[in-house]
Amino acid sequence: MKKIMLNLTGIGLAGLLAFGCTCPVKAPEEAATPECPECVTEVQNELNGLKAEVEALKTQVNQLKVDVTTANEAAERAVTASQKAIESANRAEEAAQRAETAAEKCERIFEKGLRK
């Protein structure tokens, strides 16, 4: 039992020494400045141009979303109008049939009147 305790104590002390020491840590190296500042300016200008392009494209996409919504609403109104037109055409056809029936009745009555 003593032997196991001594081994565990030894392992513990070795761990403390190995992992507990505070070794000096190197500071991260700073990024080296480029040799040509005009290259940096050129890249920044290009980046700004690309950002402006992205914003313009976002605006166009938003406009297209609005256009799609408007087109969907117009399509719904067109479907409703066509349904109403079909209903009106059906009513007109029924009215034409009633008028034809009434005209036939009038014709028969007129013929009866001529016979008398």
JSON list of C-alpha atoms in Angstrom, two decimals:
[
{"chain": "A", "resi": 1, "resn": "MET", "atom": "CA", "xyz": [0.00, 0.00, 0.00]},
{"chain": "A", "resi": 2, "resn": "LYS", "atom": "CA", "xyz": [2.84, 2.35, 0.87]},
{"chain": "A", "resi": 3, "resn": "LYS", "atom": "CA", "xyz": [4.47, 1.58, -2.44]},
{"chain": "A", "resi": 4, "resn": "ILE", "atom": "CA", "xyz": [1.33, 2.54, -4.39]},
{"chain": "A", "resi": 5, "resn": "MET", "atom": "CA", "xyz": [1.00, 5.75, -2.36]},
{"chain": "A", "resi": 6, "resn": "LEU", "atom": "CA", "xyz": [4.62, 6.65, -3.04]},
{"chain": "A", "resi": 7, "resn": "ASN", "atom": "CA", "xyz": [4.14, 5.99, -6.76]},
{"chain": "A", "resi": 8, "resn": "LEU", "atom": "CA", "xyz": [1.02, 8.14, -6.89]},
{"chain": "A", "resi": 9, "resn": "THR", "atom": "CA", "xyz": [2.73, 10.93, -4.95]},
{"chain": "A", "resi": 10, "resn": "GLY", "atom": "CA", "xyz": [5.70, 10.74, -7.31]},
{"chain": "A", "resi": 11, "resn": "ILE", "atom": "CA", "xyz": [3.45, 10.92, -10.35]},
{"chain": "A", "resi": 12, "resn": "GLY", "atom": "CA", "xyz": [1.59, 13.86, -8.81]},
{"chain": "A", "resi": 13, "resn": "LEU", "atom": "CA", "xyz": [4.79, 15.77, -8.08]},
{"chain": "A", "resi": 14, "resn": "ALA", "atom": "CA", "xyz": [6.15, 15.05, -11.56]},
{"chain": "A", "resi": 15, "resn": "GLY", "atom": "CA", "xyz": [2.90, 16.34, -13.04]},
{"chain": "A", "resi": 16, "resn": "LEU", "atom": "CA", "xyz": [3.05, 19.50, -10.97]},
{"chain": "A", "resi": 17, "resn": "LEU", "atom": "CA", "xyz": [6.60, 20.14, -12.04]},
{"chain": "A", "resi": 18, "resn": "ALA", "atom": "CA", "xyz": [5.92, 19.36, -15.69]},
{"chain": "A", "resi": 19, "resn": "PHE", "atom": "CA", "xyz": [2.66, 21.22, -16.11]},
{"chain": "A", "resi": 20, "resn": "GLY", "atom": "CA", "xyz": [2.86, 23.71, -13.29]},
{"chain": "A", "resi": 21, "resn": "CYS", "atom": "CA", "xyz": [5.92, 25.59, -14.43]},
{"chain": "A", "resi": 22, "resn": "THR", "atom": "CA", "xyz": [5.33, 28.95, -15.99]},
{"chain": "A", "resi": 23, "resn": "CYS", "atom": "CA", "xyz": [7.35, 28.98, -19.13]},
{"chain": "A", "resi": 24, "resn": "PRO", "atom": "CA", "xyz": [7.81, 32.30, -20.89]},
{"chain": "A", "resi": 25, "resn": "VAL", "atom": "CA", "xyz": [5.37, 32.65, -23.77]},
{"chain": "A", "resi": 26, "resn": "LYS", "atom": "CA", "xyz": [6.43, 34.44, -26.90]},
{"chain": "A", "resi": 27, "resn": "ALA", "atom": "CA", "xyz": [4.32, 37.39, -27.84]},
{"chain": "A", "resi": 28, "resn": "PRO", "atom": "CA", "xyz": [2.60, 36.90, -31.18]},
{"chain": "A", "resi": 29, "resn": "GLU", "atom": "CA", "xyz": [4.50, 38.49, -33.99]},
{"chain": "A", "resi": 30, "resn": "GLU", "atom": "CA", "xyz": [2.87, 41.52, -35.47]},
{"chain": "A", "resi": 31, "resn": "ALA", "atom": "CA", "xyz": [1.94, 41.38, -39.10]},
{"chain": "A", "resi": 32, "resn": "ALA", "atom": "CA", "xyz": [4.67, 42.73, -41.26]},
{"chain": "A", "resi": 33, "resn": "THR", "atom": "CA", "xyz": [3.75, 45.96, -42.95]},
{"chain": "A", "resi": 34, "resn": "PRO", "atom": "CA", "xyz": [3.72, 45.70, -46.72]},
{"chain": "A", "resi": 35, "resn": "GLU", "atom": "CA", "xyz": [6.55, 47.28, -48.60]},
{"chain": "A", "resi": 36, "resn": "CYS", "atom": "CA", "xyz": [4.35, 49.20, -51.04]},
{"chain": "A", "resi": 37, "resn": "PRO", "atom": "CA", "xyz": [1.69, 51.41, -49.40]},
{"chain": "A", "resi": 38, "resn": "GLU", "atom": "CA", "xyz": [0.15, 52.18, -52.80]},
{"chain": "A", "resi": 39, "resn": "CYS", "atom": "CA", "xyz": [-0.67, 48.45, -53.12]},
{"chain": "A", "resi": 40, "resn": "VAL", "atom": "CA", "xyz": [-2.56, 48.65, -49.84]},
{"chain": "A", "resi": 41, "resn": "THR", "atom": "CA", "xyz": [-4.41, 51.74, -51.01]},
{"chain": "A", "resi": 42, "resn": "GLU", "atom": "CA", "xyz": [-5.25, 50.04, -54.29]},
{"chain": "A", "resi": 43, "resn": "VAL", "atom": "CA", "xyz": [-6.59, 46.96, -52.51]},
{"chain": "A", "resi": 44, "resn": "GLN", "atom": "CA", "xyz": [-8.61, 49.11, -50.10]},
{"chain": "A", "resi": 45, "resn": "ASN", "atom": "CA", "xyz": [-10.10, 51.05, -53.00]},
{"chain": "A", "resi": 46, "resn": "GLU", "atom": "CA", "xyz": [-10.98, 47.82, -54.75]},
{"chain": "A", "resi": 47, "resn": "LEU", "atom": "CA", "xyz": [-12.53, 46.47, -51.54]},
{"chain": "A", "resi": 48, "resn": "ASN", "atom": "CA", "xyz": [-14.61, 49.63, -51.13]},
{"chain": "A", "resi": 49, "resn": "GLY", "atom": "CA", "xyz": [-15.75, 49.32, -54.75]},
{"chain": "A", "resi": 50, "resn": "LEU", "atom": "CA", "xyz": [-16.78, 45.72, -54.17]},
{"chain": "A", "resi": 51, "resn": "LYS", "atom": "CA", "xyz": [-18.66, 46.70, -51.01]},
{"chain": "A", "resi": 52, "resn": "ALA", "atom": "CA", "xyz": [-20.55, 49.34, -52.98]},
{"chain": "A", "resi": 53, "resn": "GLU", "atom": "CA", "xyz": [-21.35, 46.74, -55.64]},
{"chain": "A", "resi": 54, "resn": "VAL", "atom": "CA", "xyz": [-22.66, 44.35, -53.00]},
{"chain": "A", "resi": 55, "resn": "GLU", "atom": "CA", "xyz": [-24.88, 47.06, -51.56]},
{"chain": "A", "resi": 56, "resn": "ALA", "atom": "CA", "xyz": [-26.22, 47.86, -55.04]},
{"chain": "A", "resi": 57, "resn": "LEU", "atom": "CA", "xyz": [-26.96, 44.18, -55.62]},
{"chain": "A", "resi": 58, "resn": "LYS", "atom": "CA", "xyz": [-28.73, 43.95, -52.25]},
{"chain": "A", "resi": 59, "resn": "THR", "atom": "CA", "xyz": [-30.88, 46.91, -53.26]},
{"chain": "A", "resi": 60, "resn": "GLN", "atom": "CA", "xyz": [-31.72, 45.24, -56.57]},
{"chain": "A", "resi": 61, "resn": "VAL", "atom": "CA", "xyz": [-32.63, 41.99, -54.81]},
{"chain": "A", "resi": 62, "resn": "ASN", "atom": "CA", "xyz": [-34.92, 43.87, -52.42]},
{"chain": "A", "resi": 63, "resn": "GLN", "atom": "CA", "xyz": [-36.53, 45.65, -55.37]},
{"chain": "A", "resi": 64, "resn": "LEU", "atom": "CA", "xyz": [-37.07, 42.30, -57.10]},
{"chain": "A", "resi": 65, "resn": "LYS", "atom": "CA", "xyz": [-38.71, 40.95, -53.95]},
{"chain": "A", "resi": 66, "resn": "VAL", "atom": "CA", "xyz": [-41.11, 43.90, -54.02]},
{"chain": "A", "resi": 67, "resn": "ASP", "atom": "CA", "xyz": [-41.71, 43.35, -57.76]},
{"chain": "A", "resi": 68, "resn": "VAL", "atom": "CA", "xyz": [-42.45, 39.66, -57.19]},
{"chain": "A", "resi": 69, "resn": "THR", "atom": "CA", "xyz": [-44.90, 40.53, -54.43]},
{"chain": "A", "resi": 70, "resn": "THR", "atom": "CA", "xyz": [-46.60, 43.05, -56.69]},
{"chain": "A", "resi": 71, "resn": "ALA", "atom": "CA", "xyz": [-46.71, 40.54, -59.55]},
{"chain": "A", "resi": 72, "resn": "ASN", "atom": "CA", "xyz": [-48.23, 37.89, -57.27]},
{"chain": "A", "resi": 73, "resn": "GLU", "atom": "CA", "xyz": [-50.91, 40.33, -56.12]},
{"chain": "A", "resi": 74, "resn": "ALA", "atom": "CA", "xyz": [-51.64, 41.29, -59.74]},
{"chain": "A", "resi": 75, "resn": "ALA", "atom": "CA", "xyz": [-51.89, 37.61, -60.70]},
{"chain": "A", "resi": 76, "resn": "GLU", "atom": "CA", "xyz": [-54.36, 37.00, -57.87]},
{"chain": "A", "resi": 77, "resn": "ARG", "atom": "CA", "xyz": [-56.45, 39.97, -59.02]},
{"chain": "A", "resi": 78, "resn": "ALA", "atom": "CA", "xyz": [-56.34, 38.68, -62.61]},
{"chain": "A", "resi": 79, "resn": "VAL", "atom": "CA", "xyz": [-57.53, 35.24, -61.51]},
{"chain": "A", "resi": 80, "resn": "THR", "atom": "CA", "xyz": [-60.38, 36.82, -59.54]},
{"chain": "A", "resi": 81, "resn": "ALA", "atom": "CA", "xyz": [-61.32, 39.01, -62.52]},
{"chain": "A", "resi": 82, "resn": "SER", "atom": "CA", "xyz": [-61.31, 36.03, -64.89]},
{"chain": "A", "resi": 83, "resn": "GLN", "atom": "CA", "xyz": [-63.55, 34.08, -62.51]},
{"chain": "A", "resi": 84, "resn": "LYS", "atom": "CA", "xyz": [-65.96, 37.01, -62.40]},
{"chain": "A", "resi": 85, "resn": "ALA", "atom": "CA", "xyz": [-65.85, 37.25, -66.20]},
{"chain": "A", "resi": 86, "resn": "ILE", "atom": "CA", "xyz": [-66.70, 33.54, -66.49]},
{"chain": "A", "resi": 87, "resn": "GLU", "atom": "CA", "xyz": [-69.61, 33.98, -64.08]},
{"chain": "A", "resi": 88, "resn": "SER", "atom": "CA", "xyz": [-70.83, 37.00, -66.06]},
{"chain": "A", "resi": 89, "resn": "ALA", "atom": "CA", "xyz": [-70.57, 35.07, -69.33]},
{"chain": "A", "resi": 90, "resn": "ASN", "atom": "CA", "xyz": [-72.59, 32.23, -67.83]},
{"chain": "A", "resi": 91, "resn": "ARG", "atom": "CA", "xyz": [-75.27, 34.67, -66.65]},
{"chain": "A", "resi": 92, "resn": "ALA", "atom": "CA", "xyz": [-75.31, 36.32, -70.09]},
{"chain": "A", "resi": 93, "resn": "GLU", "atom": "CA", "xyz": [-75.74, 32.92, -71.75]},
{"chain": "A", "resi": 94, "resn": "GLU", "atom": "CA", "xyz": [-78.64, 32.10, -69.43]},
{"chain": "A", "resi": 95, "resn": "ALA", "atom": "CA", "xyz": [-80.21, 35.50, -70.18]},
{"chain": "A", "resi": 96, "resn": "ALA", "atom": "CA", "xyz": [-79.79, 34.90, -73.93]},
{"chain": "A", "resi": 97, "resn": "GLN", "atom": "CA", "xyz": [-81.52, 31.53, -73.61]},
{"chain": "A", "resi": 98, "resn": "ARG", "atom": "CA", "xyz": [-84.39, 33.13, -71.69]},
{"chain": "A", "resi": 99, "resn": "ALA", "atom": "CA", "xyz": [-84.64, 35.87, -74.32]},
{"chain": "A", "resi": 100, "resn": "GLU", "atom": "CA", "xyz": [-84.70, 33.27, -77.10]},
{"chain": "A", "resi": 101, "resn": "THR", "atom": "CA", "xyz": [-87.45, 31.36, -75.29]},
{"chain": "A", "resi": 102, "resn": "ALA", "atom": "CA", "xyz": [-89.41, 34.59, -74.82]},
{"chain": "A", "resi": 103, "resn": "ALA", "atom": "CA", "xyz": [-88.96, 35.47, -78.51]},
{"chain": "A", "resi": 104, "resn": "GLU", "atom": "CA", "xyz": [-90.27, 32.06, -79.54]},
{"chain": "A", "resi": 105, "resn": "LYS", "atom": "CA", "xyz": [-93.32, 32.54, -77.30]},
{"chain": "A", "resi": 106, "resn": "CYS", "atom": "CA", "xyz": [-93.93, 35.98, -78.77]},
{"chain": "A", "resi": 107, "resn": "GLU", "atom": "CA", "xyz": [-93.66, 34.55, -82.28]},
{"chain": "A", "resi": 108, "resn": "ARG", "atom": "CA", "xyz": [-96.21, 31.84, -81.50]},
{"chain": "A", "resi": 109, "resn": "ILE", "atom": "CA", "xyz": [-98.57, 34.38, -79.98]},
{"chain": "A", "resi": 110, "resn": "PHE", "atom": "CA", "xyz": [-98.14, 36.62, -83.04]},
{"chain": "A", "resi": 111, "resn": "GLU", "atom": "CA", "xyz": [-98.84, 33.71, -85.39]},
{"chain": "A", "resi": 112, "resn": "LYS", "atom": "CA", "xyz": [-101.97, 32.82, -83.41]},
{"chain": "A", "resi": 113, "resn": "GLY", "atom": "CA", "xyz": [-103.08, 36.42, -83.69]},
{"chain": "A", "resi": 114, "resn": "LEU", "atom": "CA", "xyz": [-102.61, 36.37, -87.46]},
{"chain": "A", "resi": 115, "resn": "ARG", "atom": "CA", "xyz": [-104.63, 33.19, -87.84]},
{"chain": "A", "resi": 116, "resn": "LYS", "atom": "CA", "xyz": [-107.67, 34.64, -86.12]}
]
